[in-house]
Amino acid sequence: MSVDAVFAAALDTAQRTAAPISQLSAADAVGLDTAYATQHALIARRLARGERVAGVKLGFTSRAKAQQMGVHDVILGTLTDAMRLDDGAVFDRRSAIHPRVEPEVAYLLAADVDGTAGDRPLSSLVAAVAPALEIIDSRYRDFRFSLADVIADNASAAAYAIGPWTPLNRAGALDNRAVRLEIDGRTVATGSTAAILGDPGRAIGAAARLAARHGFTLRAGTVLLAGAATAALPLPGRGVVDAAVARLGRAILRTDDGTAPGAGEAAS
Ligand code: 0L1
Ligand code: MG
């Protein structure tokens, strides 16, 4: 078996059993080409089980997060239909290792996007925009990884929910919208869409560039998660998570870890 197939099998098992593994790069020097080849092999395993590609996601789009991780470029991951939660649906916390949640902006692609997208107007590439929530879950122990590790691990993608779509021509400028993340009605993080590459519209060109370089295909009708507008926060065992983007709306998901409501709370 090739090295990417071996890594992909280990990551696949870690995701399916919610059991963390050691970093790949601890055992081997992994380059970016091998990392993306591993991600493609990992997704091929999911497609062989009947999942379908639903889009892509960008990671490390905020300067603060990129600096924190010591990286200088964004990364691309693959979304499948099995990761998609209906707006307001329940995510089974037990299916993940140490999930975190972050508020995002999602784009619905209006056209197939290739490496020239950075030179084309956004209006020719995007049909609609929406608030979104992404659940990330590193398959590596303690959420620790190198850049190659996290690319191989599909940019930590676990699940996502998308709120109501607004046609792009009615959405207005998106470069500095207030974003609020709430858990059980309490604001736990605030930020701005400006944290996403300075303007989330730049996500299309960035995704197109990485897609052309690393063998992804961005199809009309699929989704791009542009990146996080705040830091990612630990996903509670039970609760309601809400991402609000000013004048765009909210995306909502619920979590459940199988415990009875109120379990673990101090008796009053
Ligand atoms: O969606 C993201 O920004 C996550 C990218 C991977 C890094 C991480 O797991 O924090
Ligand atoms: Mg994200």
Short mmCIF file of C-alpha atoms and ligand atoms in Angstrom, two decimals:
data_model
loop_
_atom_site.label_atom_id
_atom_site.label_comp_id
_atom_site.label_asym_id
_atom_site.label_seq_id
_atom_site.Cartn_x
_atom_site.Cartn_y
_atom_site.Cartn_z
CA MET A 1 0.00 0.00 0.00
CA SER A 2 1.20 3.55 -0.73
CA VAL A 3 2.00 5.81 2.21
CA ASP A 4 -1.05 8.03 1.56
CA ALA A 5 -3.33 4.96 1.55
CA VAL A 6 -1.86 3.81 4.89
CA PHE A 7 -2.32 7.27 6.45
CA ALA A 8 -5.83 7.56 5.00
CA ALA A 9 -6.83 4.21 6.50
CA ALA A 10 -5.57 5.27 9.95
CA LEU A 11 -7.40 8.62 9.79
CA ASP A 12 -10.57 6.97 8.51
CA THR A 13 -10.61 4.50 11.40
CA ALA A 14 -9.92 7.30 13.89
CA GLN A 15 -12.91 9.25 12.58
CA ARG A 16 -15.25 6.27 12.45
CA THR A 17 -14.37 5.03 15.94
CA ALA A 18 -13.90 8.49 17.51
CA ALA A 19 -10.51 7.32 18.80
CA PRO A 20 -7.54 9.70 18.36
CA ILE A 21 -4.26 8.71 16.73
CA SER A 22 -0.68 10.00 16.84
CA GLN A 23 0.45 12.64 14.37
CA LEU A 24 1.52 11.20 11.02
CA SER A 25 4.51 13.49 10.85
CA ALA A 26 5.88 12.20 14.14
CA ALA A 27 6.70 9.01 12.31
CA ASP A 28 7.56 10.39 8.90
CA ALA A 29 8.36 13.65 7.13
CA VAL A 30 5.16 14.36 5.22
CA GLY A 31 5.11 16.93 2.42
CA LEU A 32 2.09 18.89 1.24
CA ASP A 33 1.65 16.77 -1.89
CA THR A 34 1.49 13.60 0.21
CA ALA A 35 -0.82 15.37 2.67
CA TYR A 36 -3.35 16.29 -0.05
CA ALA A 37 -2.98 12.84 -1.65
CA THR A 38 -3.83 11.37 1.77
CA GLN A 39 -6.90 13.61 2.05
CA HIS A 40 -8.07 12.51 -1.42
CA ALA A 41 -7.55 8.85 -0.44
CA LEU A 42 -9.49 9.46 2.78
CA ILE A 43 -12.40 11.00 0.87
CA ALA A 44 -12.28 8.17 -1.70
CA ARG A 45 -12.93 5.75 1.17
CA ARG A 46 -16.00 7.77 2.21
CA LEU A 47 -17.27 7.96 -1.38
CA ALA A 48 -16.86 4.19 -1.68
CA ARG A 49 -19.26 3.89 1.28
CA GLY A 50 -21.87 5.94 -0.62
CA GLU A 51 -21.16 9.51 0.48
CA ARG A 52 -21.13 12.29 -2.10
CA VAL A 53 -18.94 15.38 -2.34
CA ALA A 54 -20.99 18.41 -1.20
CA GLY A 55 -18.30 21.08 -1.42
CA VAL A 56 -15.06 22.27 0.11
CA LYS A 57 -13.92 24.22 3.16
CA LEU A 58 -11.06 26.57 3.80
CA GLY A 59 -9.03 26.50 7.01
CA PHE A 60 -6.58 28.96 8.56
CA THR A 61 -8.32 31.91 6.88
CA SER A 62 -7.86 34.11 9.94
CA ARG A 63 -4.46 35.72 10.37
CA ALA A 64 -4.59 35.12 14.13
CA LYS A 65 -5.13 31.37 13.71
CA ALA A 66 -2.50 31.06 10.98
CA GLN A 67 0.04 32.87 13.14
CA GLN A 68 -0.89 30.75 16.15
CA MET A 69 -0.21 27.61 14.09
CA GLY A 70 2.91 29.06 12.41
CA VAL A 71 1.48 28.61 8.91
CA HIS A 72 1.38 31.11 6.06
CA ASP A 73 -1.25 29.75 3.71
CA VAL A 74 -4.83 28.59 3.84
CA ILE A 75 -5.72 24.92 3.44
CA LEU A 76 -8.53 23.12 1.66
CA GLY A 77 -10.72 20.29 2.94
CA THR A 78 -13.58 18.31 1.41
CA LEU A 79 -17.20 18.35 2.58
CA THR A 80 -19.46 15.35 1.99
CA ASP A 81 -23.22 15.06 2.28
CA ALA A 82 -22.80 12.89 5.37
CA MET A 83 -21.24 15.85 7.21
CA ARG A 84 -24.20 18.11 6.45
CA LEU A 85 -26.71 18.77 9.24
CA ASP A 86 -30.04 20.39 8.46
CA ASP A 87 -30.32 23.82 10.06
CA GLY A 88 -31.38 23.13 13.68
CA ALA A 89 -30.59 19.40 13.52
CA VAL A 90 -28.82 17.38 16.22
CA PHE A 91 -25.13 16.47 16.11
CA ASP A 92 -24.30 13.34 18.08
CA ARG A 93 -21.40 14.49 20.27
CA ARG A 94 -20.41 10.84 20.79
CA SER A 95 -19.44 10.56 17.10
CA ALA A 96 -16.53 12.97 17.61
CA ILE A 97 -13.31 12.99 19.64
CA HIS A 98 -12.90 16.58 20.90
CA PRO A 99 -15.16 18.69 18.65
CA ARG A 100 -15.06 22.46 18.45
CA VAL A 101 -17.52 24.77 16.76
CA GLU A 102 -16.99 27.98 14.80
CA PRO A 103 -19.25 30.51 13.02
CA GLU A 104 -18.65 30.79 9.29
CA VAL A 105 -19.94 32.19 6.01
CA ALA A 106 -21.00 29.71 3.31
CA TYR A 107 -21.15 30.32 -0.45
CA LEU A 108 -23.24 28.36 -2.93
CA LEU A 109 -21.30 28.07 -6.18
CA ALA A 110 -23.13 29.15 -9.33
CA ALA A 111 -20.50 27.81 -11.73
CA ASP A 112 -17.71 25.28 -11.89
CA VAL A 113 -14.69 27.07 -10.45
CA ASP A 114 -11.21 26.61 -11.88
CA GLY A 115 -7.83 28.24 -11.30
CA THR A 116 -8.91 31.43 -13.13
CA ALA A 117 -11.63 32.23 -10.58
CA GLY A 118 -9.52 34.87 -8.84
CA ASP A 119 -9.81 37.00 -12.02
CA ARG A 120 -13.59 36.59 -12.45
CA PRO A 121 -16.32 38.64 -10.74
CA LEU A 122 -17.79 37.00 -7.66
CA SER A 123 -21.27 37.43 -9.15
CA SER A 124 -20.40 34.99 -11.97
CA LEU A 125 -19.20 32.32 -9.52
CA VAL A 126 -21.54 32.53 -6.53
CA ALA A 127 -25.32 32.17 -6.42
CA ALA A 128 -25.99 32.77 -2.73
CA VAL A 129 -24.46 33.30 0.69
CA ALA A 130 -25.51 32.07 4.14
CA PRO A 131 -24.49 32.00 7.80
CA ALA A 132 -23.03 28.65 8.77
CA LEU A 133 -21.66 26.64 11.67
CA GLU A 134 -18.74 24.27 11.28
CA ILE A 135 -17.84 21.52 13.72
CA ILE A 136 -14.16 20.65 13.49
CA ASP A 137 -12.65 17.60 15.15
CA SER A 138 -9.00 16.74 14.81
CA ARG A 139 -8.40 13.03 14.60
CA TYR A 140 -5.02 13.60 16.31
CA ARG A 141 -4.48 13.22 20.01
CA ASP A 142 -4.83 16.49 21.97
CA PHE A 143 -5.80 18.39 18.77
CA ARG A 144 -2.08 18.73 17.98
CA PHE A 145 -0.84 18.51 14.40
CA SER A 146 1.57 19.86 11.78
CA LEU A 147 0.30 21.58 8.64
CA ALA A 148 0.68 18.33 6.65
CA ASP A 149 -1.12 16.38 9.38
CA VAL A 150 -4.17 18.63 9.34
CA ILE A 151 -4.37 18.68 5.53
CA ALA A 152 -4.25 14.87 5.51
CA ASP A 153 -6.99 14.89 8.17
CA ASN A 154 -9.31 16.77 5.80
CA ALA A 155 -8.73 20.11 7.55
CA SER A 156 -10.39 18.67 10.69
CA ALA A 157 -13.80 18.68 8.94
CA ALA A 158 -16.51 16.89 10.93
CA ALA A 159 -19.93 18.47 10.31
CA TYR A 160 -21.60 21.69 9.24
CA ALA A 161 -25.00 23.39 9.24
CA ILE A 162 -26.05 26.17 6.90
CA GLY A 163 -28.69 28.81 7.64
CA PRO A 164 -30.99 30.47 5.11
CA TRP A 165 -29.45 31.36 1.74
CA THR A 166 -29.59 34.96 0.46
CA PRO A 167 -29.00 35.52 -3.26
CA LEU A 168 -25.61 37.19 -3.67
CA ASN A 169 -27.11 40.16 -5.50
CA ARG A 170 -29.30 40.90 -2.45
CA ALA A 171 -26.69 40.25 0.26
CA GLY A 172 -24.75 43.54 0.03
CA ALA A 173 -21.13 43.94 1.10
CA LEU A 174 -19.95 41.15 3.38
CA ASP A 175 -16.49 42.40 4.24
CA ASN A 176 -17.28 43.59 7.78
CA ARG A 177 -20.44 42.05 9.24
CA ALA A 178 -20.71 41.44 12.96
CA VAL A 179 -20.72 37.75 13.89
CA ARG A 180 -21.93 36.27 17.18
CA LEU A 181 -21.61 32.71 18.44
CA GLU A 182 -24.09 31.69 21.13
CA ILE A 183 -24.37 28.54 23.18
CA ASP A 184 -27.68 28.03 24.97
CA GLY A 185 -28.54 31.69 24.41
CA ARG A 186 -25.29 32.99 25.92
CA THR A 187 -22.84 34.88 23.70
CA VAL A 188 -19.55 32.98 23.82
CA ALA A 189 -17.63 34.72 21.00
CA THR A 190 -17.97 37.77 18.83
CA GLY A 191 -16.11 38.72 15.68
CA SER A 192 -16.43 40.04 12.16
CA THR A 193 -16.52 38.53 8.73
CA ALA A 194 -13.40 40.65 8.13
CA ALA A 195 -11.50 37.93 10.04
CA ILE A 196 -12.04 35.68 7.00
CA LEU A 197 -9.19 36.71 4.69
CA GLY A 198 -10.09 40.38 5.22
CA ASP A 199 -13.25 39.74 3.19
CA PRO A 200 -14.91 36.32 2.85
CA GLY A 201 -15.36 36.97 -0.88
CA ARG A 202 -11.62 36.30 -1.22
CA ALA A 203 -12.30 32.71 -0.21
CA ILE A 204 -13.43 31.86 -3.72
CA GLY A 205 -10.13 32.86 -5.33
CA ALA A 206 -8.14 31.19 -2.53
CA ALA A 207 -10.10 27.95 -2.86
CA ALA A 208 -9.76 28.02 -6.65
CA ARG A 209 -5.99 28.44 -6.42
CA LEU A 210 -5.59 25.54 -3.99
CA ALA A 211 -8.05 23.39 -5.91
CA ALA A 212 -6.12 23.83 -9.17
CA ARG A 213 -2.82 23.06 -7.43
CA HIS A 214 -3.93 20.06 -5.39
CA GLY A 215 -6.44 18.20 -7.56
CA PHE A 216 -9.84 19.33 -6.24
CA THR A 217 -12.85 20.02 -8.46
CA LEU A 218 -15.23 22.80 -7.39
CA ARG A 219 -18.61 22.17 -9.01
CA ALA A 220 -21.62 24.45 -9.52
CA GLY A 221 -24.27 23.69 -6.91
CA THR A 222 -21.77 22.75 -4.21
CA VAL A 223 -20.83 24.72 -1.10
CA LEU A 224 -17.72 26.56 0.02
CA LEU A 225 -17.27 27.14 3.75
CA ALA A 226 -15.16 30.30 3.66
CA GLY A 227 -13.60 30.12 7.13
CA ALA A 228 -14.19 31.04 10.74
CA ALA A 229 -15.05 34.54 11.98
CA THR A 230 -14.08 33.79 15.61
CA ALA A 231 -11.91 31.28 17.42
CA ALA A 232 -13.30 27.75 17.52
CA LEU A 233 -14.82 26.84 20.90
CA PRO A 234 -15.33 23.41 22.49
CA LEU A 235 -18.68 21.93 21.52
CA PRO A 236 -20.81 21.23 24.61
CA GLY A 237 -22.10 17.73 25.26
CA ARG A 238 -25.68 19.00 25.12
CA GLY A 239 -27.00 22.35 24.00
CA VAL A 240 -28.07 24.69 21.25
CA VAL A 241 -25.40 26.47 19.20
CA ASP A 242 -26.29 29.52 17.15
CA ALA A 243 -24.18 31.58 14.73
CA ALA A 244 -25.60 34.99 13.81
CA VAL A 245 -24.17 37.08 10.96
CA ALA A 246 -25.53 40.64 10.82
CA ARG A 247 -28.22 41.11 8.15
CA LEU A 248 -27.67 37.56 6.90
CA GLY A 249 -29.38 35.49 9.58
CA ARG A 250 -28.51 32.55 11.80
CA ALA A 251 -27.41 28.95 11.54
CA ILE A 252 -28.38 26.65 14.38
CA LEU A 253 -27.44 23.18 15.51
CA ARG A 254 -28.08 21.12 18.60
CA THR A 255 -25.74 18.70 20.30
CA ASP A 256 -26.52 15.59 22.27
CA ASP A 257 -24.17 13.21 24.08
CA GLY A 258 -26.83 10.78 25.24
CA THR A 259 -26.82 11.97 28.85
CA ALA A 260 -30.08 12.95 30.51
CA PRO A 261 -30.88 16.69 30.44
CA GLY A 262 -29.31 18.35 33.48
CA ALA A 263 -26.93 15.41 34.13
CA GLY A 264 -23.59 16.65 35.43
CA GLU A 265 -25.02 19.95 36.70
CA ALA A 266 -24.55 20.74 40.35
CA ALA A 267 -27.68 20.10 42.45
CA SER A 268 -29.27 23.37 43.52
O1 0L1 B 1 -11.97 25.08 9.72
C1 0L1 B 1 -10.88 25.40 10.20
O2 0L1 B 1 -10.45 26.56 10.24
C2 0L1 B 1 -10.01 24.32 10.77
C3 0L1 B 1 -8.79 24.13 9.96
C4 0L1 B 1 -7.91 23.13 10.63
C5 0L1 B 1 -7.27 23.65 11.85
C6 0L1 B 1 -7.99 23.25 13.08
O3 0L1 B 1 -8.40 22.10 13.21
O4 0L1 B 1 -8.08 24.09 13.97
MG MG B 2 -13.78 26.13 9.67
#
